[in-house]
Backbone as CSV, one residue per row, in Angstrom:
resi,resn,N_x,N_y,N_z,CA_x,CA_y,CA_z,C_x,C_y,C_z
1,UNK,-56.717,113.377,-35.447,-56.994,112.234,-34.616,-57.106,110.984,-35.495
2,UNK,-56.495,109.908,-35.074,-56.506,108.646,-35.813,-57.821,107.915,-35.563
3,UNK,-58.486,107.509,-36.648,-59.709,106.724,-36.534,-59.348,105.253,-36.685
4,UNK,-59.674,104.470,-35.677,-59.368,103.046,-35.729,-60.446,102.319,-36.513
5,UNK,-60.057,101.252,-37.204,-61.035,100.500,-37.996,-62.132,99.901,-37.121
6,UNK,-63.319,99.826,-37.676,-64.453,99.211,-36.994,-64.339,97.690,-37.048
7,UNK,-65.284,97.018,-36.394,-65.325,95.555,-36.445,-65.437,95.079,-37.892
8,UNK,-66.250,95.776,-38.682,-66.415,95.411,-40.087,-65.096,95.559,-40.837
9,UNK,-64.434,96.679,-40.638,-63.156,96.913,-41.319,-62.126,95.872,-40.909
10,UNK,-62.085,95.559,-39.627,-61.155,94.530,-39.142,-61.439,93.184,-39.814
11,UNK,-62.722,92.852,-39.984,-63.093,91.587,-40.628,-62.676,91.575,-42.091
12,UNK,-62.854,92.699,-42.795,-62.396,92.798,-44.189,-60.899,92.528,-44.252
13,UNK,-60.149,93.215,-43.413,-58.689,93.077,-43.445,-58.248,91.659,-43.077
14,UNK,-58.940,91.020,-42.148,-58.619,89.637,-41.786,-58.788,88.705,-42.980
15,UNK,-59.877,88.875,-43.723,-60.105,88.031,-44.895,-59.025,88.278,-45.939
16,UNK,-58.725,89.537,-46.220,-57.728,89.872,-47.254,-56.364,89.317,-46.873
17,UNK,-56.025,89.348,-45.602,-54.739,88.797,-45.153,-54.607,87.315,-45.470
18,UNK,-55.728,86.613,-45.535,-55.713,85.163,-45.762,-55.669,84.764,-47.234
19,UNK,-55.845,85.711,-48.156,-55.819,85.363,-49.583,-54.400,84.918,-49.935
20,UNK,-54.232,83.698,-50.434,-52.881,83.211,-50.722,-52.285,83.859,-51.973
21,UNK,-50.962,83.877,-52.053,-50.311,84.376,-53.270,-50.824,83.627,-54.496
22,UNK,-51.008,84.360,-55.573,-51.471,83.760,-56.818,-52.974,83.642,-56.931
23,UNK,-53.688,84.107,-55.925,-55.152,84.027,-55.918,-55.733,85.416,-55.650
24,UNK,-57.008,85.609,-55.968,-57.676,86.884,-55.739,-59.081,86.650,-55.194
25,UNK,-59.619,87.686,-54.584,-61.031,87.733,-54.227,-61.571,89.040,-54.777
26,UNK,-62.870,89.071,-55.009,-63.489,90.315,-55.444,-64.066,91.034,-54.221
27,UNK,-64.310,92.313,-54.397,-64.943,93.095,-53.332,-66.271,92.451,-52.946
28,UNK,-67.017,91.991,-53.942,-68.311,91.367,-53.696,-68.222,90.059,-52.947
29,UNK,-67.211,89.261,-53.226,-67.024,88.000,-52.513,-66.792,88.258,-51.028
30,UNK,-65.943,89.237,-50.731,-65.662,89.577,-49.338,-66.934,90.081,-48.667
31,UNK,-67.677,90.924,-49.359,-68.934,91.448,-48.809,-69.924,90.316,-48.525
32,UNK,-69.983,89.327,-49.390,-70.901,88.196,-49.193,-70.574,87.440,-47.912
33,UNK,-69.299,87.173,-47.684,-68.884,86.481,-46.460,-69.294,87.303,-45.238
34,UNK,-69.044,88.606,-45.300,-69.342,89.450,-44.145,-70.842,89.615,-43.922
35,UNK,-71.627,89.629,-44.993,-73.092,89.678,-44.839,-73.583,88.436,-44.106
36,UNK,-73.000,87.286,-44.449,-73.396,86.037,-43.806,-73.061,86.031,-42.318
37,UNK,-71.979,86.710,-41.921,-71.506,86.624,-40.541,-71.759,87.869,-39.704
38,UNK,-71.843,89.015,-40.334,-72.082,90.250,-39.590,-73.426,90.883,-39.908
39,UNK,-74.114,90.327,-40.908,-75.425,90.823,-41.251,-75.445,92.095,-42.072
40,UNK,-74.306,92.529,-42.528,-74.248,93.744,-43.347,-73.010,93.707,-44.219
41,UNK,-73.052,94.506,-45.268,-71.882,94.611,-46.116,-72.237,94.789,-47.567
42,UNK,-71.367,95.470,-48.268,-71.525,95.663,-49.704,-70.141,95.758,-50.317
43,UNK,-70.072,95.491,-51.604,-68.793,95.587,-52.306,-68.222,97.001,-52.187
44,UNK,-69.092,97.994,-52.257,-68.646,99.393,-52.145,-68.023,99.658,-50.774
45,UNK,-68.631,99.111,-49.723,-68.092,99.296,-48.375,-66.740,98.605,-48.235
46,UNK,-66.613,97.417,-48.807,-65.320,96.720,-48.794,-64.269,97.584,-49.496
47,UNK,-64.626,98.175,-50.633,-63.706,99.056,-51.345,-63.281,100.249,-50.517
48,UNK,-64.224,100.813,-49.778,-63.905,101.944,-48.905,-62.938,101.524,-47.809
49,UNK,-63.197,100.376,-47.199,-62.288,99.865,-46.163,-60.891,99.666,-46.746
50,UNK,-60.828,99.069,-47.924,-59.518,98.813,-48.535,-58.781,100.114,-48.840
51,UNK,-59.500,101.129,-49.289,-58.824,102.385,-49.617,-58.324,103.092,-48.367
52,UNK,-59.002,102.921,-47.252,-58.596,103.593,-46.011,-57.570,102.819,-45.211
53,UNK,-57.715,101.494,-45.142,-56.908,100.690,-44.217,-56.128,99.554,-44.861
54,UNK,-56.228,99.389,-46.172,-55.688,98.200,-46.827,-54.193,98.159,-47.064
55,UNK,-53.475,99.208,-46.724,-52.044,99.249,-47.008,-51.216,98.177,-46.329
56,UNK,-51.692,97.628,-45.219,-50.930,96.631,-44.479,-51.264,95.194,-44.822
57,UNK,-52.149,94.989,-45.769,-52.543,93.640,-46.193,-52.270,93.517,-47.694
58,UNK,-52.356,92.312,-48.250,-52.109,92.159,-49.697,-53.264,92.724,-50.539
59,UNK,-53.391,94.024,-50.518,-54.474,94.765,-51.184,-54.591,94.449,-52.658
60,UNK,-53.465,94.111,-53.280,-53.461,93.855,-54.721,-54.231,92.589,-55.091
61,UNK,-54.560,91.766,-54.112,-55.300,90.522,-54.356,-56.807,90.714,-54.301
62,UNK,-57.264,91.957,-54.170,-58.694,92.258,-54.172,-58.994,93.043,-55.444
63,UNK,-59.891,92.498,-56.258,-60.185,93.082,-57.567,-61.698,93.216,-57.752
64,UNK,-62.099,93.954,-58.758,-63.521,94.069,-59.103,-64.005,92.745,-59.686
65,UNK,-65.304,92.574,-59.743,-65.872,91.314,-60.235,-65.482,91.015,-61.675
66,UNK,-65.168,92.039,-62.453,-64.739,91.827,-63.835,-63.225,91.701,-63.965
67,UNK,-62.515,91.649,-62.833,-61.067,91.486,-62.845,-60.289,92.791,-62.912
68,UNK,-61.009,93.916,-62.881,-60.340,95.221,-62.912,-59.542,95.401,-61.631
69,UNK,-58.367,95.986,-61.765,-57.461,96.179,-60.639,-57.867,97.383,-59.800
70,UNK,-57.330,97.471,-58.560,-57.704,98.583,-57.676,-57.443,99.943,-58.323
71,UNK,-58.463,100.787,-58.372,-58.338,102.098,-59.030,-57.204,102.933,-58.434
72,UNK,-56.410,103.496,-59.323,-55.297,104.335,-58.904,-54.033,103.565,-58.591
73,UNK,-54.121,102.238,-58.549,-52.964,101.401,-58.204,-52.775,100.275,-59.220
74,UNK,-53.303,100.486,-60.416,-53.300,99.431,-61.425,-51.892,98.935,-61.764
75,UNK,-50.954,99.849,-61.937,-49.600,99.454,-62.342,-48.928,98.596,-61.277
76,UNK,-48.996,99.033,-60.030,-48.384,98.280,-58.934,-49.083,96.939,-58.722
77,UNK,-50.412,96.949,-58.744,-51.156,95.702,-58.559,-50.848,94.717,-59.684
78,UNK,-50.794,95.208,-60.918,-50.490,94.349,-62.061,-49.123,93.692,-61.893
79,UNK,-48.136,94.471,-61.512,-46.779,93.933,-61.322,-46.757,92.885,-60.211
80,UNK,-47.410,93.192,-59.093,-47.419,92.241,-57.974,-48.138,90.946,-58.347
81,UNK,-49.293,91.064,-59.006,-50.046,89.868,-59.374,-49.319,89.045,-60.438
82,UNK,-48.681,89.709,-61.382,-47.887,88.966,-62.375,-46.768,88.190,-61.699
83,UNK,-46.133,88.797,-60.688,-45.040,88.107,-59.985,-45.551,86.890,-59.223
84,UNK,-46.875,86.841,-58.955,-47.484,85.699,-58.280,-48.123,84.729,-59.280
85,UNK,-47.920,84.976,-60.575,-48.439,84.129,-61.656,-49.963,84.136,-61.751
86,UNK,-50.597,85.241,-61.393,-52.037,85.387,-61.563,-52.313,85.580,-63.054
87,UNK,-53.281,84.852,-63.614,-53.563,84.970,-65.044,-54.311,86.266,-65.388
88,UNK,-53.937,86.849,-66.517,-54.567,88.066,-67.012,-55.088,87.849,-68.415
89,UNK,-56.137,88.575,-68.728,-56.612,88.715,-70.095,-56.604,90.215,-70.336
90,UNK,-55.612,90.685,-71.076,-55.418,92.124,-71.218,-54.982,92.707,-69.892
91,UNK,-55.690,93.713,-69.425,-55.367,94.356,-68.147,-56.223,93.854,-66.987
92,UNK,-57.038,92.824,-67.229,-57.940,92.317,-66.195,-57.517,90.913,-65.742
93,UNK,-57.652,90.667,-64.453,-57.407,89.334,-63.902,-58.483,88.385,-64.420
94,UNK,-58.103,87.162,-64.728,-59.080,86.135,-65.090,-59.611,85.567,-63.770
95,UNK,-60.656,86.203,-63.275,-61.190,85.889,-61.952,-61.658,84.436,-61.871
96,UNK,-62.245,83.914,-62.926,-62.745,82.534,-62.911,-61.635,81.530,-62.628
97,UNK,-60.406,81.870,-62.977,-59.271,80.973,-62.754,-58.577,81.283,-61.432
98,UNK,-58.443,82.557,-61.086,-57.628,82.963,-59.942,-58.402,83.142,-58.640
99,UNK,-59.729,83.065,-58.673,-60.484,83.363,-57.455,-60.205,82.348,-56.357
100,UNK,-60.287,82.844,-55.132,-60.080,82.021,-53.938,-61.233,82.243,-52.987
101,UNK,-61.664,81.189,-52.325,-62.731,81.275,-51.336,-62.239,80.572,-50.082
102,UNK,-62.353,81.209,-48.908,-61.902,80.546,-47.678,-62.650,79.235,-47.451
103,UNK,-61.936,78.204,-47.080,-62.557,76.888,-46.879,-63.629,76.929,-45.809
104,UNK,-63.369,77.660,-44.730,-64.343,77.693,-43.647,-65.368,78.815,-43.809
105,UNK,-65.197,79.660,-44.844,-66.162,80.708,-45.200,-66.479,81.647,-44.040
106,UNK,-65.500,81.898,-43.181,-65.712,82.819,-42.066,-64.572,83.815,-41.984
107,UNK,-64.864,85.013,-41.492,-63.759,85.931,-41.205,-62.914,85.351,-40.082
108,UNK,-61.654,85.672,-40.059,-60.751,85.139,-39.020,-61.125,85.637,-37.647
């Protein structure tokens, strides 16, 4: 039986869909927005949502707070982010340069 995403999962995916090419958000940044608007959320929960439902959104634009790429998908994410001119230091995204925050700070 197919499990449909919850309201929280839908909100995560809406935010990730809005991240522009060449920019990234961290799991924690997404969780912060959702805590402000839904009253709950954690970086770990965002990661779980991304692993279950993130295939249809630009998943490669969501990274750990230290710039580490999505576990198990490092090679593909690295290639995609390089093609978008995202800056790297070694194998990690330079989050301070590439981070993006929605102007209206709300889930879609």
